[in-house]
Coordinates of C-alpha atoms in Angstrom, one line a residue:
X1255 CA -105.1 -82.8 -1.8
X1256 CA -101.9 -84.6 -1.8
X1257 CA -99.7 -84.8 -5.3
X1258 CA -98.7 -88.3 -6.0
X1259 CA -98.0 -88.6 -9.5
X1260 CA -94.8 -88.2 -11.2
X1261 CA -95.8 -87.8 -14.5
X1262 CA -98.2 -86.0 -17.0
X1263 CA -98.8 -88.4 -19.7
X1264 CA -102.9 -87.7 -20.5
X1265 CA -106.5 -86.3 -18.7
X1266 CA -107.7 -89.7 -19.1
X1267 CA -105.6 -91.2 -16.5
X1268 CA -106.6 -88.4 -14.4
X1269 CA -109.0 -88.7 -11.4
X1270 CA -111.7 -85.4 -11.4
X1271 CA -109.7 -84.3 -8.0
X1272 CA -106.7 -84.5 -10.0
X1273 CA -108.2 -82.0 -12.3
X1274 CA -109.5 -79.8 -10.3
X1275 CA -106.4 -79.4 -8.5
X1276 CA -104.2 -78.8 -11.1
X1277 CA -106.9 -76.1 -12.2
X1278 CA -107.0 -74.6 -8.8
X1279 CA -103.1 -74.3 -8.6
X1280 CA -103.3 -72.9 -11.7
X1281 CA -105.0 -69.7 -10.2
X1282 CA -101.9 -69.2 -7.7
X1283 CA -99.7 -68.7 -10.8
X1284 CA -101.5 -66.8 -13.0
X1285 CA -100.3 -63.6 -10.8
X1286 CA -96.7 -64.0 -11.5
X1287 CA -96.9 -63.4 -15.1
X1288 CA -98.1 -59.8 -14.0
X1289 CA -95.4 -58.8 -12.2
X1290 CA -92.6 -56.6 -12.9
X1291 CA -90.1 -59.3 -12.2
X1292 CA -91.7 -62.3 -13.2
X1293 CA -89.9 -64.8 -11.7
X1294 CA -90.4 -67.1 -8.4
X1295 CA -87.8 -69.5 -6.5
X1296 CA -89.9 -72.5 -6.5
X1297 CA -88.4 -74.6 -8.9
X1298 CA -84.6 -73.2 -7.8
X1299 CA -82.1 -75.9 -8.7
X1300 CA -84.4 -78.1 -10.6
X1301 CA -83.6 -78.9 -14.3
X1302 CA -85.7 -79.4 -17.0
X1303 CA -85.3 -80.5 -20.7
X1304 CA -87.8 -79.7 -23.9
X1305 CA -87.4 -82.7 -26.4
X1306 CA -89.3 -81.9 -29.2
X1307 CA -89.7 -84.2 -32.4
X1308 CA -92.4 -81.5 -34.2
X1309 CA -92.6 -78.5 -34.5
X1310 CA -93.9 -76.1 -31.9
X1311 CA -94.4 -72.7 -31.2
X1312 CA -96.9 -72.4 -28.6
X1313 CA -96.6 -75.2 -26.5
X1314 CA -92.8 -75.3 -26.6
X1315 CA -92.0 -71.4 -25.7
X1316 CA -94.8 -71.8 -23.3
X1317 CA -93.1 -74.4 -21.3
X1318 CA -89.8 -72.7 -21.4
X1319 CA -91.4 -69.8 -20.0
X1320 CA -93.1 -71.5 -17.5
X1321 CA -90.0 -73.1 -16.0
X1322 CA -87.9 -70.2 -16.2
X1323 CA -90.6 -68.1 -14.3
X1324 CA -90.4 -70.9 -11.3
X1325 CA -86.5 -70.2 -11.9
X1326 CA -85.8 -73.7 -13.2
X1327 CA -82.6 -74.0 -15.6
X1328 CA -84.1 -75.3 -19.0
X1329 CA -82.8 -76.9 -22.1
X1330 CA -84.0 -77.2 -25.4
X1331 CA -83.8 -79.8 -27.9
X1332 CA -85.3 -80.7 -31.3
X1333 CA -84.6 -83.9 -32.9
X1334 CA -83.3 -82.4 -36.3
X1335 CA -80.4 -81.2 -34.4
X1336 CA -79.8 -84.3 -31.8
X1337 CA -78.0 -87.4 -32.4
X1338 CA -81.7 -88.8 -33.6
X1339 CA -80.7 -88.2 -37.2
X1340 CA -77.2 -90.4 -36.5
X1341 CA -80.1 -93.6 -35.7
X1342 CA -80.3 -93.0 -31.8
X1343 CA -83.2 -94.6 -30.3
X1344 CA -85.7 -92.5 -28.0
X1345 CA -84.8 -94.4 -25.2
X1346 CA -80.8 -94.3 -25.5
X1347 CA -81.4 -90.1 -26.5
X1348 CA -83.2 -89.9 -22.9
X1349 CA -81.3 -91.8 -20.9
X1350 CA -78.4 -90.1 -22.3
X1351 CA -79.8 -86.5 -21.2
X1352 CA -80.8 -88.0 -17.7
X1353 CA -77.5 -89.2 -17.1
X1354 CA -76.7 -85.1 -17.1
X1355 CA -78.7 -85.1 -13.6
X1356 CA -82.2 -83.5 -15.3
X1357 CA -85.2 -83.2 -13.3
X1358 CA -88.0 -83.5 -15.9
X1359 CA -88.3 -84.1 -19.9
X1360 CA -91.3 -82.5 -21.8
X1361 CA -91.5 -84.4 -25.2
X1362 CA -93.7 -84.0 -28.2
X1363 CA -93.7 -86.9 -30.6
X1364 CA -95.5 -88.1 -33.9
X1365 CA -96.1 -91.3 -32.1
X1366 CA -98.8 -92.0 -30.4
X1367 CA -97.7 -93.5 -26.6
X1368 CA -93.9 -92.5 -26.9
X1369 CA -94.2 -90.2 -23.7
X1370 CA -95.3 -93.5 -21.9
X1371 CA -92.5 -95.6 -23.4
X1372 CA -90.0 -92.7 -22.0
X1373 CA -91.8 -92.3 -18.3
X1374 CA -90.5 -96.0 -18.1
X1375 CA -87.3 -95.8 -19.0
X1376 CA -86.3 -93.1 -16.8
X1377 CA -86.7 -92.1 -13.6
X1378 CA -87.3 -88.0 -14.7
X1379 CA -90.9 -86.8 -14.7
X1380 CA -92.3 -87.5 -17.8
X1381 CA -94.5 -84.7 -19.0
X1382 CA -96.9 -85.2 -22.4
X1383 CA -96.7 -82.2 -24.6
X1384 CA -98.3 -83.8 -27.6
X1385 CA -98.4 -87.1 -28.8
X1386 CA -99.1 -88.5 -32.3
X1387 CA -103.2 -88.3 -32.4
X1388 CA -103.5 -89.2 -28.8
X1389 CA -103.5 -86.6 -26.1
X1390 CA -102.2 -83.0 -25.7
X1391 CA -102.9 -82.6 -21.8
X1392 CA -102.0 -79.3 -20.3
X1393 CA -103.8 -78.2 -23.8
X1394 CA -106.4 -79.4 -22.8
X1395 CA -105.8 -78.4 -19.3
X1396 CA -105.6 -74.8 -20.5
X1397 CA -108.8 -75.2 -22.3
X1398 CA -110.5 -76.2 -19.6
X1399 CA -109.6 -73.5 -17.2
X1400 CA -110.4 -71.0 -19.6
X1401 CA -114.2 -72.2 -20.0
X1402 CA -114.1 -72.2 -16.3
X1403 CA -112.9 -68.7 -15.6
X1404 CA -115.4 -67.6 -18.6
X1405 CA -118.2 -69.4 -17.5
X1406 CA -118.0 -70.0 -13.9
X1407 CA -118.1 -73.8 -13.9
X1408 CA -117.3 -76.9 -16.3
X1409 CA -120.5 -78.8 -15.1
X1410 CA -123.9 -78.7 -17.3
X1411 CA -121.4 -76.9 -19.9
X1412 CA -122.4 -77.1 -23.8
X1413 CA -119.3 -77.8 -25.7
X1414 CA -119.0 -78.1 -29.5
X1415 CA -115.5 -79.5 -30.2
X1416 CA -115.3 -78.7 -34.5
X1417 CA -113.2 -79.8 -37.2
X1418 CA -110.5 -82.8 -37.7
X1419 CA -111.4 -84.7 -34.6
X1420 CA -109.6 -87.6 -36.3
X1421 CA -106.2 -86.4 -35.9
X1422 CA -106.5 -84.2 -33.3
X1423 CA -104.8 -84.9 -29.8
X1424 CA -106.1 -82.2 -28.2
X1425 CA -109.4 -83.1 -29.1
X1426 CA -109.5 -86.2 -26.9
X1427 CA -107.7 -84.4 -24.4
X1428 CA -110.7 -82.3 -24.2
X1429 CA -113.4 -84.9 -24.6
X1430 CA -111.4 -86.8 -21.6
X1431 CA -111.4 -83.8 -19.0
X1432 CA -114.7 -81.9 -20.1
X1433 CA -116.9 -85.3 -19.3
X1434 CA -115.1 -86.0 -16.0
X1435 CA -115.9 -82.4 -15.1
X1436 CA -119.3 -82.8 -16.1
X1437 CA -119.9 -81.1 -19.7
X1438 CA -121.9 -82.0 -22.2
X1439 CA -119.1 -82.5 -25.6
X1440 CA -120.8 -82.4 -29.1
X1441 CA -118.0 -83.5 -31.7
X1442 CA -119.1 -81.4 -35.5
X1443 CA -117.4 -82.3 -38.3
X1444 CA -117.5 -84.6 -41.7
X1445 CA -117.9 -88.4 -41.2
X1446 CA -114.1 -88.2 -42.9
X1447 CA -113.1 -86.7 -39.7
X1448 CA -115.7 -88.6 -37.2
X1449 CA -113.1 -91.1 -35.6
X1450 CA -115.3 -95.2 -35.3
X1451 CA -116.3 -95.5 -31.9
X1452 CA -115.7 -91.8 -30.4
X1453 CA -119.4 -92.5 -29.0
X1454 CA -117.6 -95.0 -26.7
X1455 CA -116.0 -91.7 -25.3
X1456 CA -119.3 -90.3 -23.7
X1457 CA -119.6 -87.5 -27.0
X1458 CA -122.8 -86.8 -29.1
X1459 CA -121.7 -86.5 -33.1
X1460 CA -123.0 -84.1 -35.6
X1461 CA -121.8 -83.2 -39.1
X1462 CA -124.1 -80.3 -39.3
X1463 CA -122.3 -77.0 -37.8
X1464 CA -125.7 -75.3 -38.4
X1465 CA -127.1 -77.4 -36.2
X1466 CA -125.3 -77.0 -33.1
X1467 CA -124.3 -73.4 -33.6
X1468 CA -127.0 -72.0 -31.9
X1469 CA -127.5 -74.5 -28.7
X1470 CA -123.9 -74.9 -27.4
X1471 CA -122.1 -72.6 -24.9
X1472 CA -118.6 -73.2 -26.4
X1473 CA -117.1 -73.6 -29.6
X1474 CA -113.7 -75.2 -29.5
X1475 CA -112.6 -74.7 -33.2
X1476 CA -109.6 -77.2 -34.2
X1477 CA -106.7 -76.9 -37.1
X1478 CA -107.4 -79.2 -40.2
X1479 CA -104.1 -81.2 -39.5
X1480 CA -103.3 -82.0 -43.4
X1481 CA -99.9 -82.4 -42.7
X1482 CA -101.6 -86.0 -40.7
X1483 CA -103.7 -86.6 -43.2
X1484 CA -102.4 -89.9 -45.4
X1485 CA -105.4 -88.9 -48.1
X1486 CA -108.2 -86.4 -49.1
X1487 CA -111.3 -86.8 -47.0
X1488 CA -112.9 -83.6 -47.7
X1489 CA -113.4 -82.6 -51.6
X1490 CA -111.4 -79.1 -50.5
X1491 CA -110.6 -76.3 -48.2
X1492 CA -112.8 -74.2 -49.6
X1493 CA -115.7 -76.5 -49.2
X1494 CA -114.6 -77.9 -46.0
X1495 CA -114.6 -74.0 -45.0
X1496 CA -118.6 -73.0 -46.5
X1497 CA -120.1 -76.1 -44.7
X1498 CA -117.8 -76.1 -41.5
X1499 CA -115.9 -72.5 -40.9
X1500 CA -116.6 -70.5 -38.5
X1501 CA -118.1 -66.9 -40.3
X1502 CA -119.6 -63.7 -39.3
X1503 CA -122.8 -65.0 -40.4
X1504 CA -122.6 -68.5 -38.4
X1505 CA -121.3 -66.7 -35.7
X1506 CA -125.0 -64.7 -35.5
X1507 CA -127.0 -67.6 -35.3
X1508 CA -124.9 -68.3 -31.7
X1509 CA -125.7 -67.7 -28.1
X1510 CA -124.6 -64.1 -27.4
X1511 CA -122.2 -65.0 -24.6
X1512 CA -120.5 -68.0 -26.8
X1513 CA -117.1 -68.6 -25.9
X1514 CA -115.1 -68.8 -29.1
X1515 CA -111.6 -71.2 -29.0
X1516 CA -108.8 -72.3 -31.3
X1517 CA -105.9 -74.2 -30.0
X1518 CA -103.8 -72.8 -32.8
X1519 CA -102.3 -71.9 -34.9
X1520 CA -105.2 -70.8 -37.0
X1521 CA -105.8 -71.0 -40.4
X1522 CA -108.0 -67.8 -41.3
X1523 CA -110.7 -67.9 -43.4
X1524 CA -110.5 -72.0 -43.2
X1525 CA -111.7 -72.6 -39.6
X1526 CA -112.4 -69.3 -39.1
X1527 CA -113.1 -65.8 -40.7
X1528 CA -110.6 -63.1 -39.7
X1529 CA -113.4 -60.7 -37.9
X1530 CA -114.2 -63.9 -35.7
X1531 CA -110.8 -64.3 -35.1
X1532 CA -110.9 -60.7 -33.9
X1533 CA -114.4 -60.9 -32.3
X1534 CA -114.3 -60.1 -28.6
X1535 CA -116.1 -63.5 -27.6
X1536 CA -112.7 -65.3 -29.3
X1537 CA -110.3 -65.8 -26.4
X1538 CA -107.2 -67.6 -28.7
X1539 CA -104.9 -65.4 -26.9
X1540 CA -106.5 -65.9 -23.4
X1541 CA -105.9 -69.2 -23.7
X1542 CA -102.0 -68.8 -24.8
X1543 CA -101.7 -66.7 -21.8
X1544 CA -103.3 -69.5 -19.7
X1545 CA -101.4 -71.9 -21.2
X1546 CA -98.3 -70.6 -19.0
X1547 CA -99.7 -70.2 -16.3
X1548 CA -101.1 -74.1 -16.4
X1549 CA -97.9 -75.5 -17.8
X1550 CA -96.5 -73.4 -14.1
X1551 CA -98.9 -75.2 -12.1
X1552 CA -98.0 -78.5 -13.6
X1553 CA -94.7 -78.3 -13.1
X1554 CA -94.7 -77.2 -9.7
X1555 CA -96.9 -80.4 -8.8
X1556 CA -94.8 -82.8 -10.2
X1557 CA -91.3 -81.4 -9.1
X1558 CA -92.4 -80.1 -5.6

């Protein structure tokens, strides 16, 4: 198919071609990361800015990587050290940096639609690296292909998407692409965490770990956010851990071939016991590794 979008801003907005495609590409890059010299001309003389305004580790290197590997010239910036913290709007901090001739601006934000407000503001490619608790696409783009390389296809798929769905971005990033592809999404967690109306969004809802453990395919385990949280909706960690971590023990009562995920970065012994961590059905690492080679296919798509 033909690429006509300009920007990334969510898998919702995405038609199921869309997807696919970006999934397909996706395989094309992978390759590169295993050479020797990992590096490709595609993106040659294209310029492309990280603004971040959180923190990042995964999501932000991975980028970097990714455009440097096509052999675009990247820059970095975080909003504790940009004229944000003088009072400068978004807008007047991104029109500023487009005025330097930039071909594309990844941004994270705490606010939820601030990638959106920016892809009409400037005439970069916008591309949505997190935003407040609304979508975390090539997250959940990198999610996605991982279930698909593991299991073959995304359709007739049993996914159980666990732990603070309220807050979580890539949560509904998932939710968004897994049902256009055809999965079945089971959201587990405490009614504290249950967002209203998240049945709207084509997902069954269980607060009973136990009693999905043992029927799903996948178990896409998410951080409990607390730095998002505005007030205490689970008594505590440790009991949020005995009813909803993922342990040795759960982990038994599981199909053999479960696929085991965490976004990252993982609390141990909260979400999930060490040894699971470690357990070779847990593909956290395979999916950082994917994660380039996604954010790669994404950015050769919308700067071709």
């Amino acid at each position: 198919m033909d690429w006509k979008r300009k920007h990334l801003l969510g898998l919702e907005e995405l038609e199921v071609e869309e997807i696919e495609h970006i999934l397909d590409t996706t395989d094309s890059f992978r390759e590169i990361s295993t050479r020797a010299i990992k590096k490709v001309p595609t993106l040659r003389g294209k310029t492309i800015v990280n603004l971040f305004f959180e923190p990042s580790t995964r999501t932000r290197t991975s980028f970097e990587l990714a455009a440097k590997r096509l052999s675009a010239d990247t820059v970095s910036i975080s909003a504790q050290t940009s004229s944000v913290v003088k009072g400068e709007t978004l807008k007047d901090t991104a029109r500023n940096i487009e005025a330097m001739q930039i071909d594309a601006i990844i941004m994270r934000h705490s606010m939820s639609g601030a990638p959106h407000f920016l892809s009409r503001c400037v005439k970069a490619s916008v591309i949505n690296a997190g935003d407040g608790c609304h979508e975390h696409p090539t997250q959940g783009l990198l999610d996605i292909f991982t279930m698909r390389e593991k299991k073959g296809s995304i359709k007739g798929l049993k996914v159980a998407i666990v732990g603070d769905i309220a807050h979580s971005r890539v949560a509904r990033s998932n939710i968004w692409g897994l049902k256009k592809l055809g999965a079945e999404v089971i959201v587990v967690a405490p009614p504290t965490l249950i967002p209203m109306g998240i049945e709207e969004m084509g997902v069954k809802v269980c607060f009973s770990l136990d009693e999905v453990i043992g029927k799903v395919d996948v178990l896409n385990i998410l951080r409990i956010q607390l730095e998002r949280q505005k007030c205490g909706l689970f008594p505590s960690i440790r009991e949020y851990s005995r009813l909803y971590g993922v342990t040795v023990d759960r982990l038994k009562k599981a199909k053999k071939d479960i696929l085991v995920m965490h976004p990252g970065p993982v609390n141990l012994g909260v979400e999930m016991a060490a040894e699971v961590a470690n357990d070779p059905r847990t593909v956290i690492l395979e999916q950082v590794t994917n994660g380039v080679a996604i954010r790669m296919a994404v950015l050769y798509l919308l700067l071709q």
